[in-house]
Coordinates of C-alpha atoms and ligand atoms in Angstrom, one line a residue:
M1 CA -98.2 45.1 36.2
K2 CA -95.4 47.0 36.1
R3 CA -96.5 48.4 32.8
S4 CA -97.6 52.1 31.7
L5 CA -101.1 51.6 29.8
I6 CA -101.8 54.1 27.5
P7 CA -104.9 56.5 27.7
P8 CA -107.6 54.5 26.7
S9 CA -107.7 54.6 23.0
D10 CA -110.5 56.8 21.8
S11 CA -110.2 60.5 22.9
P12 CA -107.0 61.4 20.9
W13 CA -106.6 59.6 18.2
M14 CA -110.0 59.0 17.3
P15 CA -110.9 63.2 16.4
R16 CA -107.4 62.6 14.7
L17 CA -107.9 60.1 11.9
A18 CA -111.8 61.0 11.5
A19 CA -110.2 64.6 9.7
A20 CA -107.0 63.3 8.3
A21 CA -109.1 60.6 6.7
A22 CA -111.7 62.5 5.6
L23 CA -108.7 65.2 5.0
L24 CA -106.8 62.5 2.1
C25 CA -109.7 60.5 1.1
C26 CA -108.3 62.4 -2.3
L27 CA -103.9 61.1 -1.1
A28 CA -105.3 57.9 1.0
S29 CA -103.5 55.6 -1.3
Y30 CA -100.4 57.9 -0.8
A31 CA -100.4 57.6 3.1
L32 CA -101.7 53.8 3.3
A33 CA -98.5 52.7 0.9
R34 CA -95.9 55.2 3.6
A35 CA -98.1 54.1 7.1
G36 CA -97.2 51.1 6.5
G37 CA -94.1 50.9 5.0
G38 CA -93.4 52.6 7.4
H39 CA -94.4 50.4 10.5
S40 CA -94.7 46.9 8.3
Y41 CA -94.7 45.4 11.9
S42 CA -97.1 47.4 13.8
G43 CA -100.0 45.7 12.2
G44 CA -102.7 45.9 9.4
G45 CA -102.3 49.3 8.0
F46 CA -105.7 51.6 8.2
S47 CA -107.8 49.6 6.8
G48 CA -110.1 49.9 10.1
G49 CA -110.6 53.0 9.5
G50 CA -111.9 53.2 6.4
S51 CA -115.6 53.4 8.3
I52 CA -114.6 56.3 10.1
H53 CA -113.7 58.0 6.2
G54 CA -117.3 56.6 5.2
S55 CA -118.9 58.1 7.4
G56 CA -117.0 61.4 8.2
G57 CA -117.9 64.4 5.4
S58 CA -117.7 65.5 2.1
G59 CA -118.6 68.8 3.7
L60 CA -115.3 68.7 5.3
I61 CA -113.0 67.8 1.7
E62 CA -115.0 70.5 0.4
L63 CA -114.9 72.9 2.8
W64 CA -110.2 71.8 2.8
I65 CA -110.8 71.7 -1.2
W66 CA -112.3 75.6 -0.9
L67 CA -108.3 75.7 1.9
V68 CA -106.5 74.9 -0.5
M69 CA -107.2 76.8 -3.7
S70 CA -108.7 79.8 -2.1
H71 CA -106.0 80.1 0.4
P72 CA -103.0 78.1 -0.5
I73 CA -100.4 79.5 2.1
I74 CA -103.1 78.2 5.2
G75 CA -103.9 75.1 2.8
I76 CA -101.0 73.6 1.5
P77 CA -98.0 73.6 4.8
A78 CA -101.4 72.6 6.8
T79 CA -102.3 70.0 4.1
L80 CA -98.3 68.6 4.2
L81 CA -98.7 68.9 7.8
L82 CA -101.6 67.0 7.6
I83 CA -99.8 64.3 5.8
Y84 CA -96.9 64.3 7.9
F85 CA -99.0 64.4 11.4
L86 CA -101.3 61.6 9.7
Y87 CA -98.2 58.7 8.8
A88 CA -96.7 59.9 11.9
G89 CA -98.5 60.5 14.3
G90 CA -101.6 58.9 12.9
G91 CA -99.2 56.1 12.1
K92 CA -98.3 56.0 16.0
G93 CA -101.5 56.5 17.6
R94 CA -102.6 53.3 15.5
S95 CA -100.6 51.2 16.8
M96 CA -101.2 52.6 20.0
Y97 CA -105.1 51.6 20.0
V98 CA -103.8 48.4 18.4
G99 CA -101.4 47.4 21.0
H100 CA -103.6 48.7 23.9
T101 CA -106.4 47.3 22.8
I102 CA -104.7 44.1 22.8
V103 CA -103.3 44.3 26.4
R104 CA -106.7 45.5 27.2
G105 CA -108.1 42.6 25.2
A106 CA -106.0 40.4 26.7
A107 CA -106.3 41.2 30.6
T108 CA -110.0 40.7 29.3
Q109 CA -109.7 37.4 27.9
V110 CA -108.1 36.6 31.5
E111 CA -110.3 37.5 33.6
S112 CA -113.1 36.0 31.8
E113 CA -112.5 33.7 31.1
K114 CA -111.1 32.4 34.9
L115 CA -115.1 33.5 36.0
T116 CA -116.0 31.3 33.6
R117 CA -113.7 28.3 34.9
L118 CA -114.6 29.7 38.5
A119 CA -118.1 30.2 37.8
K120 CA -118.1 25.9 36.1
I121 CA -116.5 25.0 39.9
K122 CA -118.7 27.5 41.9
E123 CA -122.1 25.2 39.8
R124 CA -120.9 22.0 41.6
D125 CA -119.7 23.2 44.5
P126 CA -121.9 26.2 45.2
A127 CA -120.3 26.9 49.4
F128 CA -116.8 27.7 47.2
D129 CA -116.2 30.9 48.3
E130 CA -112.6 32.3 46.2
N131 CA -112.0 34.4 49.4
A132 CA -112.0 32.2 52.4
L133 CA -110.2 29.2 49.5
V134 CA -106.8 31.9 49.4
R135 CA -106.3 32.7 52.8
R136 CA -106.1 28.6 52.9
V137 CA -103.6 28.6 50.2
I138 CA -101.6 32.3 52.3
N139 CA -101.1 29.4 55.6
A140 CA -100.5 26.3 52.6
F141 CA -97.2 28.4 52.2
L142 CA -96.3 30.3 55.3
K143 CA -96.4 26.5 57.0
I144 CA -94.9 24.8 53.8
Q145 CA -92.2 28.0 54.2
T146 CA -91.7 26.3 58.0
A147 CA -92.0 22.7 57.0
W148 CA -88.8 23.6 54.5
S149 CA -87.0 25.5 56.7
A150 CA -86.4 23.2 59.3
Q151 CA -85.8 19.8 56.6
D152 CA -88.8 18.3 57.8
M153 CA -92.4 18.3 55.2
S154 CA -93.8 15.8 57.5
P155 CA -96.7 19.1 58.7
A156 CA -97.5 19.4 55.3
R157 CA -97.5 15.8 54.7
A158 CA -101.6 15.8 54.2
F159 CA -102.2 18.4 51.3
V160 CA -99.6 18.2 48.9
S161 CA -98.9 16.0 45.8
D162 CA -96.5 13.0 46.0
G163 CA -94.8 14.6 42.9
V164 CA -94.3 18.0 45.1
M165 CA -93.7 15.8 48.2
E166 CA -90.5 13.7 46.2
R167 CA -89.7 16.8 45.4
F168 CA -89.4 18.5 48.9
S169 CA -87.7 15.3 50.0
I170 CA -84.9 15.1 47.4
Q171 CA -84.2 18.4 47.4
I172 CA -84.0 18.8 51.4
A173 CA -81.6 14.8 51.0
M174 CA -79.1 17.3 48.9
Q175 CA -78.8 20.0 51.1
K176 CA -78.2 17.3 54.0
A177 CA -76.2 16.1 51.8
R178 CA -74.4 19.6 51.8
G179 CA -74.2 20.2 55.2
M180 CA -76.9 22.7 55.0
R181 CA -80.7 24.3 54.8
N182 CA -82.1 26.7 53.7
Q183 CA -83.7 29.1 55.8
M184 CA -86.6 31.6 54.9
E185 CA -86.8 34.1 57.4
R186 CA -89.8 36.8 58.6
V187 CA -92.4 35.2 55.9
E188 CA -95.0 38.1 54.9
V189 CA -97.5 37.8 52.0
R190 CA -97.9 40.2 49.9
D191 CA -100.7 39.9 48.1
A192 CA -103.0 36.4 46.6
R193 CA -105.1 36.2 43.9
I194 CA -106.6 33.8 42.2
A195 CA -105.0 34.2 38.7
Q196 CA -106.2 31.1 37.1
A197 CA -108.8 28.2 37.5
D198 CA -108.9 25.2 35.3
S199 CA -112.1 21.9 35.1
D200 CA -112.4 19.1 33.8
S201 CA -113.7 15.9 34.2
H202 CA -110.6 14.8 36.3
F203 CA -110.2 17.6 38.6
D204 CA -110.9 21.1 39.7
T205 CA -107.6 23.4 39.2
V206 CA -107.2 27.4 40.4
H207 CA -103.7 28.7 40.7
F208 CA -102.3 31.3 43.2
A209 CA -100.2 34.1 42.1
V210 CA -98.0 34.1 45.6
R211 CA -96.1 37.7 45.6
A212 CA -94.2 37.3 48.8
T213 CA -90.7 38.8 50.8
A214 CA -88.9 36.3 52.7
V215 CA -85.2 36.8 54.5
D216 CA -82.6 34.2 52.8
T217 CA -80.3 32.1 53.5
D218 CA -78.0 29.2 53.5
V219 CA -77.6 27.9 57.2
L220 CA -74.5 25.4 58.4
L221 CA -76.2 22.5 59.9
K222 CA -73.6 22.1 62.1
D223 CA -73.1 25.2 63.9
G224 CA -75.8 27.5 62.2
S225 CA -73.4 30.1 60.5
T226 CA -74.9 32.2 57.7
V227 CA -73.7 31.7 54.7
R228 CA -75.5 33.1 52.3
N229 CA -77.2 36.4 52.6
S230 CA -75.2 36.7 55.9
G231 CA -76.7 40.3 55.5
K232 CA -80.7 39.1 55.8
T233 CA -81.4 41.0 52.2
Q234 CA -85.1 40.9 52.3
S235 CA -86.1 40.0 48.9
E236 CA -89.7 39.5 46.6
F237 CA -90.8 36.7 44.9
V238 CA -93.7 35.8 42.9
E239 CA -94.5 31.9 43.3
V240 CA -97.4 30.7 41.5
W241 CA -99.4 27.0 43.7
S242 CA -101.9 25.0 42.3
F243 CA -104.3 23.4 43.8
L244 CA -106.2 19.9 42.0
R245 CA -109.2 18.2 43.7
R246 CA -110.9 15.5 42.4
P247 CA -114.7 17.0 40.8
G248 CA -116.7 15.0 44.1
A249 CA -115.0 16.9 46.5
K250 CA -117.5 19.8 47.4
T251 CA -116.1 23.4 50.3
L252 CA -115.5 22.0 53.6
Q253 CA -117.5 22.6 56.3
K254 CA -114.9 22.3 59.0
P255 CA -111.5 22.5 58.8
G256 CA -109.5 20.4 56.4
L257 CA -105.7 19.6 54.9
I258 CA -104.3 22.0 55.3
E259 CA -105.2 23.1 59.2
G260 CA -104.5 19.7 59.7
S261 CA -107.9 17.5 59.8
C262 CA -108.9 14.4 57.8
P263 CA -111.4 15.7 55.9
S264 CA -113.0 12.3 55.9
C265 CA -113.5 11.4 59.5
G266 CA -112.4 15.4 61.0
A267 CA -109.3 13.3 63.1
P268 CA -106.8 15.6 63.9
L269 CA -103.8 14.6 61.4
Q270 CA -100.7 14.0 62.7
A271 CA -97.1 14.8 61.2
M272 CA -97.1 12.2 58.4
D273 CA -94.9 9.9 55.8
A274 CA -97.0 8.3 54.2
A275 CA -100.9 11.1 53.7
K276 CA -102.8 8.3 54.5
C277 CA -104.9 8.7 57.9
G278 CA -104.8 6.5 60.6
S279 CA -107.8 7.2 62.0
C280 CA -110.1 5.4 59.4
G281 CA -107.2 4.8 56.9
S282 CA -108.5 7.2 53.6
F283 CA -105.0 8.4 51.8
V284 CA -105.9 11.9 52.2
N285 CA -103.7 13.6 49.5
S286 CA -105.3 11.6 46.1
G287 CA -107.4 15.3 46.2
E288 CA -110.4 12.8 46.3
Y289 CA -111.3 15.4 49.4
D290 CA -110.3 18.7 49.8
W291 CA -107.5 20.6 47.7
V292 CA -103.8 19.4 47.3
L293 CA -100.7 21.3 46.2
A294 CA -100.4 19.9 43.1
E295 CA -97.5 22.2 41.8
I296 CA -95.3 25.5 42.4
T297 CA -94.5 27.6 39.6
Q298 CA -91.7 30.5 39.1
G299 CA -93.3 33.0 38.7
E300 CA -91.2 33.4 35.4
E301 CA -92.2 30.2 34.5
W302 CA -95.4 30.4 34.3
T303 CA -98.5 31.2 31.8
V304 CA -101.8 30.8 31.1
R305 CA -102.5 27.4 29.5
P306 CA -104.1 28.1 26.4
P307 CA -107.5 26.4 26.1
E308 CA -107.1 25.2 22.5
R309 CA -104.2 23.5 23.1
T310 CA -103.9 19.7 21.7
I311 CA -102.1 17.6 22.4
Q312 CA -100.9 15.0 20.2
G313 CA -102.9 11.4 20.2
Y314 CA -104.7 12.7 23.7
Q315 CA -108.1 12.1 22.6
A316 CA -107.6 9.0 21.5
L317 CA -106.3 7.5 24.1
Q318 CA -108.2 9.4 26.2
Q319 CA -111.4 7.3 24.2
R320 CA -109.8 3.8 25.5
D321 CA -109.0 4.4 28.9
P322 CA -112.0 8.2 30.4
A323 CA -110.4 8.1 33.4
F324 CA -106.6 9.5 32.3
N325 CA -105.3 13.0 33.0
I326 CA -103.0 14.7 31.6
Q327 CA -102.6 16.2 35.4
F328 CA -101.5 12.2 36.9
M329 CA -98.6 12.0 34.1
E330 CA -97.2 15.4 35.0
D331 CA -97.0 14.5 38.6
R332 CA -95.6 11.4 38.1
G333 CA -93.4 13.1 35.6
S334 CA -91.8 15.4 38.4
V335 CA -91.4 11.7 40.5
A336 CA -89.6 10.4 37.6
F337 CA -87.6 13.7 37.3
W338 CA -86.5 14.6 40.8
R339 CA -85.6 10.6 41.7
W340 CA -83.5 9.9 38.5
Q341 CA -81.5 13.4 40.1
M342 CA -81.1 11.5 43.6
A343 CA -81.0 7.6 42.3
A344 CA -77.2 10.2 40.4
W345 CA -76.5 12.0 43.0
E346 CA -76.1 9.2 45.4
R347 CA -75.3 6.2 42.8
K348 CA -78.1 4.0 43.8
P349 CA -80.0 3.0 41.3
D350 CA -82.6 0.8 42.9
L351 CA -84.4 5.1 44.1
L352 CA -84.5 4.5 39.8
Q353 CA -85.1 1.3 39.6
A354 CA -89.1 1.6 41.3
L355 CA -90.6 3.7 38.9
A356 CA -88.3 2.5 35.6
N357 CA -88.6 -1.2 33.5
E358 CA -85.5 -2.6 32.5
E359 CA -84.3 -1.5 29.9
C360 CA -84.9 1.9 30.8
A361 CA -82.8 0.7 34.3
K362 CA -79.6 -0.9 32.4
A363 CA -79.3 2.3 30.2
F364 CA -79.0 4.1 33.5
I365 CA -76.6 2.0 35.3
A366 CA -75.0 2.1 31.9
E367 CA -74.8 5.7 32.3
I368 CA -73.8 6.4 35.9
S369 CA -71.0 3.2 35.7
Q370 CA -69.6 5.8 33.2
K371 CA -68.9 8.9 35.4
H372 CA -70.3 11.0 38.1
V373 CA -72.6 13.5 38.1
V374 CA -74.6 16.2 40.1
Y375 CA -76.2 18.6 40.2
K376 CA -76.6 21.7 42.5
E377 CA -79.3 23.4 43.2
A378 CA -82.0 21.7 40.4
A379 CA -84.9 23.8 39.6
V380 CA -88.1 22.3 37.8
G381 CA -89.3 24.8 34.7
G382 CA -92.1 22.8 34.3
V383 CA -93.2 19.9 33.4
E384 CA -95.8 19.2 29.8
V385 CA -97.0 15.9 28.3
L386 CA -95.9 16.2 24.5
A387 CA -97.6 13.6 23.0
C388 CA -99.3 9.9 24.2
E389 CA -99.3 7.3 21.8
N390 CA -102.0 4.7 20.9
G391 CA -100.5 1.5 21.0
D392 CA -100.6 -2.7 21.0
P393 CA -98.9 -3.8 23.0
F394 CA -98.3 -1.2 25.1
D395 CA -99.2 3.1 25.1
R396 CA -97.3 5.9 25.9
V397 CA -96.6 9.2 27.2
H398 CA -93.9 11.0 26.6
V399 CA -93.9 14.2 29.2
Q400 CA -91.3 17.0 28.7
V401 CA -89.2 18.5 32.3
R402 CA -87.3 21.6 32.3
W403 CA -84.9 22.3 34.6
S404 CA -81.6 23.9 35.2
G405 CA -77.8 23.1 37.9
E406 CA -75.0 24.0 38.5
R407 CA -72.8 20.6 37.2
F408 CA -70.5 19.1 39.0
E409 CA -68.5 15.9 37.6
I410 CA -67.4 14.0 40.9
A411 CA -64.3 12.6 40.5
G412 CA -62.7 10.2 43.7
E413 CA -63.2 12.6 46.5
E414 CA -63.9 15.8 44.3
A415 CA -66.8 17.6 42.9
V416 CA -65.5 19.8 40.1
S417 CA -68.3 22.5 39.0
Q418 CA -68.7 22.7 35.3
G419 CA -70.8 25.6 35.7
Q420 CA -74.3 25.9 35.3
S421 CA -76.3 23.8 32.9
V422 CA -80.5 24.8 31.8
M423 CA -81.7 21.0 30.4
C424 CA -84.6 19.9 29.2
H425 CA -85.2 16.1 28.6
V426 CA -88.3 13.7 28.3
F427 CA -89.4 11.4 29.9
I428 CA -91.7 8.4 28.8
F429 CA -93.4 6.2 30.5
S430 CA -95.1 3.3 29.1
R431 CA -98.1 0.7 29.9
K432 CA -100.0 -2.2 28.5
S433 CA -102.9 -0.9 26.3
T434 CA -106.0 -3.1 28.4
V435 CA -104.5 -1.1 31.5
R436 CA -107.2 1.7 32.2
T437 CA -107.0 3.9 35.0
D438 CA -108.6 4.0 38.2
P439 CA -111.0 7.2 38.9
R440 CA -110.4 7.3 42.9
H441 CA -107.2 7.4 42.4
G442 CA -107.0 10.8 41.8
L443 CA -102.9 12.5 41.4
R444 CA -101.9 9.6 43.8
S445 CA -99.0 8.9 41.4
L446 CA -96.7 7.5 43.7
R447 CA -99.0 4.8 45.2
C448 CA -99.4 1.5 44.3
P449 CA -101.9 1.0 40.5
G450 CA -103.3 -2.0 42.1
C451 CA -104.3 -1.7 46.6
G452 CA -103.2 2.3 46.6
A453 CA -100.9 1.2 49.4
P454 CA -97.8 3.8 49.4
P455 CA -94.4 2.2 49.8
S456 CA -92.1 1.8 52.5
G457 CA -89.9 2.7 50.7
S458 CA -88.3 4.2 47.9
A459 CA -86.8 0.8 46.0
Q460 CA -89.5 -0.9 46.3
S461 CA -90.1 -2.4 43.2
S462 CA -93.1 -3.9 44.2
C463 CA -95.7 -3.4 46.3
E464 CA -96.0 -5.6 49.6
Y465 CA -99.3 -5.5 50.2
C466 CA -100.3 -7.0 46.9
G467 CA -97.4 -7.7 45.4
V468 CA -98.4 -6.0 42.2
P469 CA -95.2 -5.1 39.8
F470 CA -94.9 -0.7 39.9
N471 CA -91.8 -1.2 36.9
D472 CA -93.2 -3.7 33.9
G473 CA -96.3 -0.9 32.7
S474 CA -98.6 -3.8 33.6
V475 CA -101.2 -2.2 35.7
G476 CA -99.3 1.1 35.0
W477 CA -97.8 3.9 33.6
A478 CA -93.6 2.6 34.3
L479 CA -90.7 4.8 32.9
A480 CA -89.7 2.9 29.9
A481 CA -86.6 5.8 28.9
I482 CA -84.8 8.7 29.5
M483 CA -83.5 11.0 27.0
P484 CA -82.1 14.7 26.4
R485 CA -84.9 17.1 24.2
V486 CA -82.5 17.7 21.1
L487 CA -82.6 13.8 20.4
W488 CA -86.4 12.8 21.2
Q489 CA -87.6 12.7 18.1
R490 CA -92.1 13.3 18.0
P491 CA -93.9 10.0 18.0
G492 CA -95.8 9.8 13.7
I493 CA -96.6 13.0 13.0
Q494 CA -99.9 14.3 12.6
T495 CA -101.3 17.1 11.4
A496 CA -104.0 19.4 14.2
Q497 CA -106.0 22.7 13.5
R498 CA -105.5 25.1 16.5
A499 CA -109.0 26.4 16.7
I500 CA -109.6 29.7 17.4
P501 CA -113.1 30.9 17.9
G502 CA -113.9 33.3 15.9
A503 CA -111.2 33.9 14.0
A504 CA -110.7 33.9 10.2
G505 CA -107.7 33.9 8.7
V506 CA -105.9 31.4 11.7
P507 CA -102.2 32.6 11.1
A508 CA -100.3 30.2 12.1
A509 CA -101.2 26.6 11.3
Q510 CA -100.1 24.5 14.9
T511 CA -99.4 21.1 14.1
P512 CA -98.8 19.2 17.2
E513 CA -94.7 19.3 16.0
S514 CA -95.1 22.7 17.1
D515 CA -97.0 22.7 20.2
W516 CA -93.4 23.7 22.3
A517 CA -94.3 26.9 21.2
A518 CA -97.5 27.4 22.3
V519 CA -96.9 27.2 26.2
L520 CA -94.1 28.8 25.6
T521 CA -92.7 30.3 29.4
P522 CA -90.8 34.5 29.9
A523 CA -88.1 32.0 30.9
H524 CA -88.5 29.9 28.4
G525 CA -89.3 32.1 25.5
L526 CA -85.3 34.0 26.3
A527 CA -83.4 30.4 27.2
V528 CA -84.6 30.1 24.4
M529 CA -83.8 33.4 22.7
V530 CA -80.2 33.3 24.0
G531 CA -79.1 30.3 22.9
A532 CA -80.3 31.6 19.3
M533 CA -78.4 34.6 20.2
M534 CA -75.0 32.6 21.8
L535 CA -74.4 30.4 17.4
D536 CA -71.9 32.6 16.7
G537 CA -70.6 32.2 21.0
T538 CA -71.3 35.8 22.1
I539 CA -73.8 38.0 22.2
D540 CA -72.9 42.2 21.0
K541 CA -74.6 44.6 23.0
R542 CA -78.1 45.1 20.8
E543 CA -78.7 41.9 21.8
L544 CA -77.9 41.7 25.5
D545 CA -80.0 44.8 25.9
F546 CA -82.8 42.8 23.8
A547 CA -82.5 40.5 26.6
K548 CA -82.8 43.2 29.2
A549 CA -85.3 44.7 28.0
Y550 CA -86.8 42.0 27.3
T551 CA -86.7 40.2 31.4
R552 CA -87.8 43.8 32.2
K553 CA -90.5 43.1 30.1
H554 CA -91.1 39.9 31.8
N555 CA -91.0 40.3 35.5
I556 CA -87.8 38.2 34.7
P557 CA -84.0 38.5 36.7
D558 CA -81.7 40.0 34.7
S559 CA -78.6 37.4 36.5
R560 CA -81.2 35.3 34.0
I561 CA -79.7 35.7 31.6
D562 CA -76.1 35.7 32.1
Q563 CA -76.8 32.0 33.9
Y564 CA -78.3 31.7 30.3
V565 CA -75.4 33.4 28.3
Q566 CA -73.0 30.9 30.7
A567 CA -74.7 27.5 29.7
A568 CA -74.2 28.2 26.5
K569 CA -70.7 29.3 26.0
L570 CA -70.3 25.4 28.0
G571 CA -72.3 23.9 25.7
Q572 CA -75.0 23.2 28.3
L573 CA -78.2 24.7 27.3
Q574 CA -80.3 21.9 26.3
I575 CA -83.7 23.8 24.6
P576 CA -85.2 22.8 21.8
R577 CA -84.1 23.5 19.2
P578 CA -86.9 24.2 16.4
K579 CA -85.6 21.6 13.8
S580 CA -88.1 22.1 10.9
P581 CA -89.7 24.7 8.7
A582 CA -93.1 24.0 11.1
E583 CA -91.4 24.9 13.9
A584 CA -89.5 27.8 13.6
R585 CA -92.5 29.8 12.2
A586 CA -93.9 28.0 15.9
C587 CA -91.1 29.2 17.8
M588 CA -91.8 32.5 16.7
T589 CA -94.8 32.5 16.9
G590 CA -94.5 32.2 20.2
L591 CA -91.9 34.6 20.7
I592 CA -94.0 37.1 18.6
H593 CA -96.2 36.7 21.2
M594 CA -93.7 37.2 23.9
C595 CA -92.7 40.3 22.2
L596 CA -96.8 41.8 22.0
A597 CA -97.3 41.3 25.9
D598 CA -97.5 45.1 25.7
G599 CA -99.0 44.7 23.2
T600 CA -96.2 46.2 20.1
V601 CA -92.7 44.9 19.3
S602 CA -90.3 47.8 19.1
A603 CA -88.5 48.6 16.9
P604 CA -85.6 47.1 18.6
E605 CA -87.5 44.0 19.0
M606 CA -88.2 43.6 15.2
R607 CA -84.6 43.3 15.1
S608 CA -83.5 40.4 17.5
L609 CA -86.7 39.4 15.8
L610 CA -84.8 39.1 12.4
A611 CA -81.7 38.3 13.6
F612 CA -83.1 35.5 15.6
G613 CA -84.9 34.5 12.1
G614 CA -82.7 34.7 10.1
Q615 CA -80.9 31.6 12.3
L616 CA -83.9 30.0 11.5
G617 CA -83.9 29.8 8.7
M618 CA -86.9 32.5 7.7
T619 CA -85.8 35.0 6.0
P620 CA -87.5 38.7 7.1
D621 CA -90.1 38.9 4.9
A622 CA -91.3 35.8 7.0
V623 CA -90.4 36.9 10.0
K624 CA -92.1 40.9 9.7
S625 CA -95.5 39.0 8.0
L626 CA -95.8 36.8 10.5
A627 CA -95.8 39.4 13.3
V628 CA -98.5 41.6 11.5
A629 CA -101.3 38.1 11.4
E630 CA -100.4 37.4 15.1
R631 CA -101.4 41.0 15.9
D632 CA -103.9 41.3 14.1
F633 CA -104.8 38.2 15.2
L634 CA -104.7 39.1 18.7
Y635 CA -105.6 42.5 18.1
R636 CA -108.9 40.5 16.7
R637 CA -109.2 38.3 19.4
A638 CA -108.9 41.3 21.2
K639 CA -112.0 42.9 20.4
Q640 CA -113.9 39.5 20.3
S641 CA -113.2 39.5 23.8
L642 CA -114.1 42.6 24.8
A643 CA -117.6 42.5 23.3
E644 CA -118.2 39.7 24.0
R645 CA -117.9 41.4 28.5
K646 CA -119.5 44.0 26.8
N647 CA -123.2 41.3 25.8
Ligands
ZN701 ZN1 -109.7 9.9 58.9
ZN702 ZN1 -100.6 -3.4 46.3

C-alpha cells in the first residue's frame, strides 16, 4: 500500500519505443544484446516490442536513412543518442512497464479471485453482506481485546475455535504465572476490510485485514503498575483475522455468536467455558451456525495461499474420507502446539498426554526430565499441513508450526535467558485408516470425536461420557510425534506439477518436496535469508542494507532483523533449509517472488540473491535465469488477469 506505483505504462514509454524500434530495425541485434545483457534479470529483453516495430513505419526508417545520409551532422549523433535512449531509457522503461504490470496484475488477480470466491459464498447465501460482516468482525475484534486485557476470554468463547481458545488460555496462564497481564488501551480500528475469501466443500472462510492502533502495555497483577511502555506510546499493527463457517450456515437475520446470542435457539449466551449453549445444548463454535474466529495472523506472516497449492497425499486421503479437511488439521495442530508449550512450562506431561499417543508422550517425558526449558512470549507465525500419508493401519498428517519465543532454561529457582529463538516444528498426527471424519464436527478440534462432548479437564485422555479414548488414534487424530523441522523427512516423495492456468513453459516445476516455498510469507522469507547470511557467523553492511530494504518493502518491523540475527548467532534460528536442488530452486523462487512484490528485482536485491544462491549451491547464471523466468511468468500471469478483467 505504501508502494509507489509507476504511472500507467502506455504513456511515456510506448511512443519512445515505437520510434526507436522503427529506427533501429537494422541495429536491433546490437541493441538487444546490450539491453538483455545489461539487465539480465529485468525480464525478457525486447521480445514484446517486435509487434510494434512491425506495425510501425517503413516511412520513418526511410526518413531516418535520408537524415543520416544527407545531414550526417544531425543524423549520426541523433542515431547514437537514440541507441543510448533505447538502451538506458528504453530498457528501464520496458522494465518499469513489466514491473508495473506485475504489480497491477497481482492486485487484479487477488481482487478478482476474491470477488469470485465471495460470489460463490453469495450463491449459497444470498443474504451475505460484506459490510455488515465487517462491522461484526470489528465488534469481535474489540470484544476480544477487552477480554484479553481482563485475562478472561469467556465473553469471546462462543465465537472462537478450539485452537484459538487454547492459544488464548495458555498465553494468559503463562502471563499469570509471571505475575502480569497485557493491557491493550485505547484500541481503535483504523481500517478493516476483506483481504481474501475461500470457499470449499468443508468451509466458507473470510480473511479480514484489520489495521488498528492501541497503547500496548504490560501491567503487574499485584499492584497494577505498568512495567512496559509506561510512556503509553500508541502503536499501529495489522493483523489478519480469519473466520470460518460450515457451508450450510447462512447469514443470520438476528443477533449471532459475536452479539452474544445462540444462533441455534436465540437464547442469550452467558460467559461460557465450553462453547455449549445452556439452553439448547448446541456446541456453538463448530461453525455449523455462524462465523467463528479460526486464526489470527500477523500482517507480516500472512500471504494469500495460491489456489494451485498441492499438498502431498491430500487428494488420496480426501477420496477415502470426503469430510477430511485441512482447516480442522491446522486447528488441531495449533491446539497441540499450545498444549505442548504449556506441558513444558508446567512440567505436566498429562496436558500433552490427552492428545498424544503413548510413544509421543514417553518421548516428551524423557525430554522434560533432562532439562526444564520454557519459552517466554511464544508466538506462532504460521500453521500449515505439509503432507498426508495414506497408510495401513494408520493414516498420518504432518502439520508444520513456525513459532518464536525467548528461550529460558530453568535450574532450581533460577530462570536463565538463552535469547531469542525462531523455531519450526512438525507435529505428526495419526489415526486408524478405517476412521472417517464426521462432517458435523466442523472445527471442533478439541472435542470428543465419539460424542462431541468437551473434555472437562485439559489432562483428560478419554471421554468421561462415552469412554472413547482421545489419544490412541482409534476414533480421531492423535499426536504421534513432535520433531524439529530440520530433522523432518518428507514421507515417500512423489512428483506433481504446479498447475498454472494458461502458462506455457512453467518455470519451476513444483514437487511436493518443495511446496513450502509456495507459501513463503514475508517474515518467513526474511528468516530464511538471515539464516543464509549468517552462515559465515556475521551479517555485513551490504546484507544488512538489503534486509532493511526488504523489511520496508514488506512492512516488517526493523527489529525483526535483529531478532533473527541474534537467534542465528545462538544457533536458535531453526528454520527449514533447502535440502535438495529442487528445494533450493523452490526456495529461491519464493524469494524472487518476494522481491518481485513491487515488480522488480533491484540490483542490491539481485546481489543478495546471488550470494544466497551461492550458499544454496546455485550458480549466478542459474539464479539470474530463474529470476528472468519468474518475472516473465508473473508478467504473463498478470497480463492474463488484466485481460480477464477487461472481458
Ligand atoms: Zn441454543
Ligand atoms: Zn464422548
